[in-house]
Amino acid sequence: MPQRVPVVENILNANDRLAEENRARIDSAGVFAINIMASPGAGKTSIIEQTLPRLKDKLRVAVVDGDIATSIDADRAAAAGAQAAIQVNTGGECHLDAVMLHGALDQLDLKQFDLLIVENVGNLVCPASFKLGTHKSILVASVPEGDDKPYKYPGMYRGVDALVINKVDLLPYIPFKMDYFQRGVEALNPGVITFPISCRTGEGLEAWIDWLLQNVIGKS
Ligand code: MG
Ligand code: ZN
């Protein structure tokens, strides 16, 4: 039987090396970069849409959107005020990798920006395995997905630097037990900073924006 595990490891190592190169480019331009991950429909693009107007006149923001097809999300980011919005079509791949971000960075004059927001492909499994070179990873959970997701997709919850819980305005209508959800998160990622928000009502967004601003200021 052929031994296949080392092949996978080599691919990941090549990805990690390129992620380091991406990070060096981002750092030398003085940019703070985040990687937003979530299942499809959790609200990644909606959060970006709500975030951009709140950063207007404060930060210059570039958005890189990963999707299997279409430029719908980059169009939405541009309409919401991103100074640059690049769509990466993965051609079927269910995650972004460092090569794809590298190609997107080639299209950006990074020095023109303070913040780079990367929206990963909607997927709750493999985006966590592919480093991109961003500084912080953010996972967006949402109330309609159900309170069992930390238990079922531990890999995504384990490595992230911040957790956004979107659509909290739906809590009265959906059997989502917040303490059960948070116990699952705490077991995987103790003390992870968490932002319960609603893109529809705007609740909780101020704390999220403050955290972003603090990180960008800390970087510059
Ligand atoms: Mg999206
Ligand atoms: Zn994938």
Coordinates of C-alpha atoms in Angstrom, one line a residue, residues 40-41 44-45 64-76 86-96 100 119-123:
P40 CA -22.5 29.2 3.9
G41 CA -25.2 31.7 5.0
K44 CA -19.8 36.7 6.5
T45 CA -20.6 39.1 3.7
V64 CA -10.7 39.7 -0.8
D65 CA -13.7 37.4 -1.4
G66 CA -13.3 33.7 -2.0
D67 CA -16.2 31.8 -3.6
I68 CA -16.5 28.8 -5.8
A69 CA -18.3 31.0 -8.4
T70 CA -19.7 34.5 -9.1
S71 CA -18.5 38.0 -7.9
I72 CA -21.6 38.6 -5.9
D73 CA -19.8 39.1 -2.6
A74 CA -17.0 41.3 -4.0
D75 CA -19.7 43.4 -5.6
R76 CA -21.5 43.7 -2.3
I86 CA -11.1 41.4 -5.3
Q87 CA -13.1 38.3 -6.1
V88 CA -11.2 35.0 -6.1
N89 CA -13.1 32.2 -7.8
T90 CA -11.7 28.9 -6.5
G91 CA -13.1 26.9 -9.5
G92 CA -14.6 24.3 -7.2
E93 CA -12.2 24.3 -4.3
C94 CA -14.1 24.6 -1.0
H95 CA -11.5 26.9 0.8
L96 CA -9.0 29.6 0.1
M100 CA -5.0 32.1 -4.0
E119 CA -13.8 36.4 3.3
N120 CA -13.1 32.6 3.0
V121 CA -15.3 30.2 1.1
G122 CA -18.4 29.1 3.0
N123 CA -17.3 25.9 4.6

